[in-house]
JSON list of C-alpha atoms in Angstrom, two decimals:
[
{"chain": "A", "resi": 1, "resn": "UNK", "atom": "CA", "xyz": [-42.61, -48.63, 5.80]},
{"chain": "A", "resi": 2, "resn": "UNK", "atom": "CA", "xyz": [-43.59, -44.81, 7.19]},
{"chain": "A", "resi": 3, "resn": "UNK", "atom": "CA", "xyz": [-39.68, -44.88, 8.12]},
{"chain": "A", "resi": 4, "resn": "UNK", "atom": "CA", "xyz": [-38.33, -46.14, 4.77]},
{"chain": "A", "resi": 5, "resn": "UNK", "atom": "CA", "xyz": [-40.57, -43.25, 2.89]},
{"chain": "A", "resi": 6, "resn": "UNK", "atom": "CA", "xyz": [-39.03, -40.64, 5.46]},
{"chain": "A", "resi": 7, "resn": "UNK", "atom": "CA", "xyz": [-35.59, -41.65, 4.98]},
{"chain": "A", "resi": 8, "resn": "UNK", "atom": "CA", "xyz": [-36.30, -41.52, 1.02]},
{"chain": "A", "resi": 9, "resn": "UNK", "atom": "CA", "xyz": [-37.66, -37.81, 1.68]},
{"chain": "A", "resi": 10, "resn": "UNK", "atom": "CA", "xyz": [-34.69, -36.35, 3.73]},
{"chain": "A", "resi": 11, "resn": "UNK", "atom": "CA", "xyz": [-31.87, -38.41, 1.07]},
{"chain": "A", "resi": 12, "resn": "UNK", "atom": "CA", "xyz": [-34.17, -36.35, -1.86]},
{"chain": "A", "resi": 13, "resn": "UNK", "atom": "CA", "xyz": [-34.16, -33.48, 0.03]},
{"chain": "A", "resi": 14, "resn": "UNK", "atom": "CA", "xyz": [-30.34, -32.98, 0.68]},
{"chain": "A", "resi": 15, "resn": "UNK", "atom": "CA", "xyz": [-29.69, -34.14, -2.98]},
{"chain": "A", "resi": 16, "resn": "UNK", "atom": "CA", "xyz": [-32.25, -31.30, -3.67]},
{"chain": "A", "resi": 17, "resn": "UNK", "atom": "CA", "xyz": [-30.51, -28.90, -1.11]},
{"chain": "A", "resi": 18, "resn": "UNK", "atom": "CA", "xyz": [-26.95, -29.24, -2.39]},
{"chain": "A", "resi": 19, "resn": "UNK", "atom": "CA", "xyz": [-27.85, -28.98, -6.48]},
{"chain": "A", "resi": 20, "resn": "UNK", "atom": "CA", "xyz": [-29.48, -25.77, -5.40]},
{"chain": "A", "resi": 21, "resn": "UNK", "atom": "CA", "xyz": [-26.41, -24.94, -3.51]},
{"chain": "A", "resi": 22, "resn": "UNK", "atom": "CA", "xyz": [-23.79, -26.08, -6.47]},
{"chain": "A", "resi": 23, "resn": "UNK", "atom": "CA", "xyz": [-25.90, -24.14, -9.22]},
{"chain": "A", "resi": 24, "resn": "UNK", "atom": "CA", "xyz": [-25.44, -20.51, -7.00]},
{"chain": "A", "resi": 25, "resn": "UNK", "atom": "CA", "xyz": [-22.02, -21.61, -6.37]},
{"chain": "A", "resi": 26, "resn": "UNK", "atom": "CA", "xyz": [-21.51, -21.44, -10.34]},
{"chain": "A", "resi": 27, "resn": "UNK", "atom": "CA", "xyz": [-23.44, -18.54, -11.30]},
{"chain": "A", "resi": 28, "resn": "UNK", "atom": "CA", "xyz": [-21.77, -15.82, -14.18]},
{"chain": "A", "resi": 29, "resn": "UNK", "atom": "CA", "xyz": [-22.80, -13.06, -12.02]},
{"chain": "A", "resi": 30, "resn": "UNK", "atom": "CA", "xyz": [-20.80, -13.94, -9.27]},
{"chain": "A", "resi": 31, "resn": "UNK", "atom": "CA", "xyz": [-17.54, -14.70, -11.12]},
{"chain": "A", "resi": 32, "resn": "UNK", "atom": "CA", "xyz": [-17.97, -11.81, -13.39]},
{"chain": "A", "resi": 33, "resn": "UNK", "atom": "CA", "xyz": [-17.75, -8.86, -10.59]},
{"chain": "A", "resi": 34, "resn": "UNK", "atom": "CA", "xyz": [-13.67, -10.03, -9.38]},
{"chain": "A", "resi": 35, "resn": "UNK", "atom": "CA", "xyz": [-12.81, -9.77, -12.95]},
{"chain": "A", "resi": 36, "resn": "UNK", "atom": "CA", "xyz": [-14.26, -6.42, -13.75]},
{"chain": "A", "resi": 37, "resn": "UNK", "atom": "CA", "xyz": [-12.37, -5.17, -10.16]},
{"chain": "A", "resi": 38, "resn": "UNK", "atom": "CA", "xyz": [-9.44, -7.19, -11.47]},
{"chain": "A", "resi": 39, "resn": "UNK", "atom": "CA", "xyz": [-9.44, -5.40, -14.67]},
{"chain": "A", "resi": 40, "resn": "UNK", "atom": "CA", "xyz": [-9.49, -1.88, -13.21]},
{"chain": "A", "resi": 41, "resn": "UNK", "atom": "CA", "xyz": [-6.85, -2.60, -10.82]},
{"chain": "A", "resi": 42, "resn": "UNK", "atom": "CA", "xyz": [-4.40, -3.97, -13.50]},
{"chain": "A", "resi": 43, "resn": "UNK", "atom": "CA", "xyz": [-5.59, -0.28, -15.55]},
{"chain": "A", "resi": 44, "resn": "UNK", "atom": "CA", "xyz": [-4.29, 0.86, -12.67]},
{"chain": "A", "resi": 45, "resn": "UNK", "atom": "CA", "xyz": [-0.77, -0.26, -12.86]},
{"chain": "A", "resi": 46, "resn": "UNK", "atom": "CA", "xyz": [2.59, -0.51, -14.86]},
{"chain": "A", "resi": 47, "resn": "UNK", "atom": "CA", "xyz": [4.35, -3.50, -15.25]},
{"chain": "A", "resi": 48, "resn": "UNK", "atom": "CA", "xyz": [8.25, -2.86, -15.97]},
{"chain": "A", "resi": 49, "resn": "UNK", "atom": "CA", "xyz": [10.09, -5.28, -17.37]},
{"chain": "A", "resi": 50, "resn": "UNK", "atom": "CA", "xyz": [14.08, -5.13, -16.39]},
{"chain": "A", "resi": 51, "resn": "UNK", "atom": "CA", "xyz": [17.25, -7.82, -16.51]},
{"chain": "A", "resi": 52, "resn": "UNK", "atom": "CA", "xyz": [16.34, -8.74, -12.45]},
{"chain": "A", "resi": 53, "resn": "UNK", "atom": "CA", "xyz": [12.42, -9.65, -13.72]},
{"chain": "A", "resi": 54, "resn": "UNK", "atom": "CA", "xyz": [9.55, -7.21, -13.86]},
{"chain": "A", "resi": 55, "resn": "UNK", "atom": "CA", "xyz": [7.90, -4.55, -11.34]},
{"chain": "A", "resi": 56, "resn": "UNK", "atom": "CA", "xyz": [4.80, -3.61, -11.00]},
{"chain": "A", "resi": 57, "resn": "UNK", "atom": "CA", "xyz": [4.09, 0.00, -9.96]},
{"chain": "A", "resi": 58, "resn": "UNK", "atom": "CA", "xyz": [0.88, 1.84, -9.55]},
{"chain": "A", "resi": 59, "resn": "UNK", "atom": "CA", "xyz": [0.53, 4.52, -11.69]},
{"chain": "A", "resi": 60, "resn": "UNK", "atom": "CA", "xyz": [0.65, 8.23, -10.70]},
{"chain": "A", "resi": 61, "resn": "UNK", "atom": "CA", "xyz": [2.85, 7.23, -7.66]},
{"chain": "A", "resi": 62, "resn": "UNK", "atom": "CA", "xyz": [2.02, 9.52, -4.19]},
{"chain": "A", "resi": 63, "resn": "UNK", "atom": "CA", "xyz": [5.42, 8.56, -2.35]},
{"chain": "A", "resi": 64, "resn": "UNK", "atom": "CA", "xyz": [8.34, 9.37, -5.31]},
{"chain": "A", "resi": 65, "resn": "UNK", "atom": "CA", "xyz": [12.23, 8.84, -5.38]},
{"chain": "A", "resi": 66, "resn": "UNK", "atom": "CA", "xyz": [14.50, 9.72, -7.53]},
{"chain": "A", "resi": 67, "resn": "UNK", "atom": "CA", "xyz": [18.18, 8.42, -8.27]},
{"chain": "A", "resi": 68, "resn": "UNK", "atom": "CA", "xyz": [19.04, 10.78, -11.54]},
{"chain": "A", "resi": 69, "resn": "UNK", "atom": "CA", "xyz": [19.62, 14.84, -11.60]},
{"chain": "A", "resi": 70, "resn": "UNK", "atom": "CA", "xyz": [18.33, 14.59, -14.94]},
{"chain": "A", "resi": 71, "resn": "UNK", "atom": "CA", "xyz": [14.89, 12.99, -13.74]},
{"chain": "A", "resi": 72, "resn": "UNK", "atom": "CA", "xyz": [14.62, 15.35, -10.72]},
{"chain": "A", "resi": 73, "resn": "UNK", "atom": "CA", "xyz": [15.05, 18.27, -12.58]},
{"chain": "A", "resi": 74, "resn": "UNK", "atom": "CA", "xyz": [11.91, 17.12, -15.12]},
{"chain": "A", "resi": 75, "resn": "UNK", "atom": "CA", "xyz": [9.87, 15.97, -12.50]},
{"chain": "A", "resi": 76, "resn": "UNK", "atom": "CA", "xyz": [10.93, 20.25, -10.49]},
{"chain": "A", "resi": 77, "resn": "UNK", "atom": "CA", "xyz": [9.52, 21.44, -13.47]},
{"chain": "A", "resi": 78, "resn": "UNK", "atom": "CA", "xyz": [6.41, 19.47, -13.90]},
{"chain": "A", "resi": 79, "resn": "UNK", "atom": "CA", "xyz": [6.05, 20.76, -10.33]},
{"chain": "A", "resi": 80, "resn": "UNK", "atom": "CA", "xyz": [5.87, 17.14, -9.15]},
{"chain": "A", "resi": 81, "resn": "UNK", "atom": "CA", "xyz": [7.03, 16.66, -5.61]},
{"chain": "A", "resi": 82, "resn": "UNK", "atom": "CA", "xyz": [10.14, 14.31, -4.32]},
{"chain": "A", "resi": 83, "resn": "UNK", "atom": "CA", "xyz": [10.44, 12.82, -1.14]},
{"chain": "A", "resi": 84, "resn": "UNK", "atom": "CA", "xyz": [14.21, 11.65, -1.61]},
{"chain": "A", "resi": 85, "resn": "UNK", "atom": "CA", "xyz": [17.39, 11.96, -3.81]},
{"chain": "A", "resi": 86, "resn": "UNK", "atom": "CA", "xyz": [20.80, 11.07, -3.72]},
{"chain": "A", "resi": 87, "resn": "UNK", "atom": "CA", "xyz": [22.63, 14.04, -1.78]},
{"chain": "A", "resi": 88, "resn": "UNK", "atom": "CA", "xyz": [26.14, 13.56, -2.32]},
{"chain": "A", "resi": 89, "resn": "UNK", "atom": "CA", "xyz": [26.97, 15.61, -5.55]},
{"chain": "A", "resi": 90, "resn": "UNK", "atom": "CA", "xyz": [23.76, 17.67, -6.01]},
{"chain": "A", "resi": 91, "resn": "UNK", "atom": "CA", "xyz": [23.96, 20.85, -9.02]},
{"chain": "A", "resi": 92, "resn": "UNK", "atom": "CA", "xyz": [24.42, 24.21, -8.54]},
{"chain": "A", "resi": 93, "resn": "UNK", "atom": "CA", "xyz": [20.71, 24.64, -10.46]},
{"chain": "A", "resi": 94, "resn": "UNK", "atom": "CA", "xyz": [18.76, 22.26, -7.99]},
{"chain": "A", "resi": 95, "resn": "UNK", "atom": "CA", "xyz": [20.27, 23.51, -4.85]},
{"chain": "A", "resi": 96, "resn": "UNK", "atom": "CA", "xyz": [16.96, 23.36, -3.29]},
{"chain": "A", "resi": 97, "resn": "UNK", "atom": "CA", "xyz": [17.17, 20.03, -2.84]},
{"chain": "A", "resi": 98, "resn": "UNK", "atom": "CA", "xyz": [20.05, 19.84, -0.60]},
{"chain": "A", "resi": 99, "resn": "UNK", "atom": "CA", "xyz": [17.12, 20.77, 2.35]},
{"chain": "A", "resi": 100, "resn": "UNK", "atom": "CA", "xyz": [16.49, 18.91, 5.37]},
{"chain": "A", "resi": 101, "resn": "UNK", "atom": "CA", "xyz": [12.97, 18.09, 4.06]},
{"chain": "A", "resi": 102, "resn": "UNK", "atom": "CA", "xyz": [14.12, 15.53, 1.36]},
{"chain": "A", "resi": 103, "resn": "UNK", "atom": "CA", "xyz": [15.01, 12.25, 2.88]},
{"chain": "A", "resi": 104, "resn": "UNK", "atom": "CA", "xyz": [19.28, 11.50, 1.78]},
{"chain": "A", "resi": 105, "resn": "UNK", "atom": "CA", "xyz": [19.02, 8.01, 0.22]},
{"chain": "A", "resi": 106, "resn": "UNK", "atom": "CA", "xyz": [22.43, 7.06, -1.00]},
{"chain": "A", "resi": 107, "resn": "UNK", "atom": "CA", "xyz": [24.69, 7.84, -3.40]},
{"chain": "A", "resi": 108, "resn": "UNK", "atom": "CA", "xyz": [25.28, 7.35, -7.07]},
{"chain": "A", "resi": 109, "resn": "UNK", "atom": "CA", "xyz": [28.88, 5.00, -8.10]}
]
């Protein structure tokens, strides 16, 4: 009998053990925290919506290229810094550009 009454014990105590362990497995606190990191990081971006799909793109971009004269010269006078153009037909009023330091990325057709 002594063995019956341990086996009893040890069955009670893993059904004990694993309720404990499926209650902290479906707390609020811990499924709250991934959705308040979630909702800063999707603050933190711009979804763009185009005829190929969408983009997303962090906002306030550190790495920036630019494929319109128009755009570049805005961006020149907001003082914001390029790291590449087209080079192939640059204007006379953003000369600048044609230096070695901005990276040649194609050409517009």
């Amino acid at each position: 009998m002594p063995k019956i009454i341990r086996r009893k014990g040890i069955v009670l105590l893993l059904i004990l053990v694993i309720s404990v362990l499926g209650l902290v497995g479906c707390s609020t606190e811990a499924t709250n925290t991934p959705d308040i990191e979630g909702a800063e990081k999707e603050a933190e971006t711009v979804t763009i919506i185009h005829p190929l799909g969408q983009a997303v793109v962090e906002k306030n971009p550190e790495r920036i290229i630019v494929f319109d004269y128009g755009i570049l010269d805005t961006l020149d006078k907001m003082g914001v810094e390029v790291l590449g153009l087209p080079k192939g037909s640059i204007p006379e009023y953003l000369s600048k550009f044609n230096d070695e330091k901005y990276e040649n990325v194609g050409s517009l057709k």
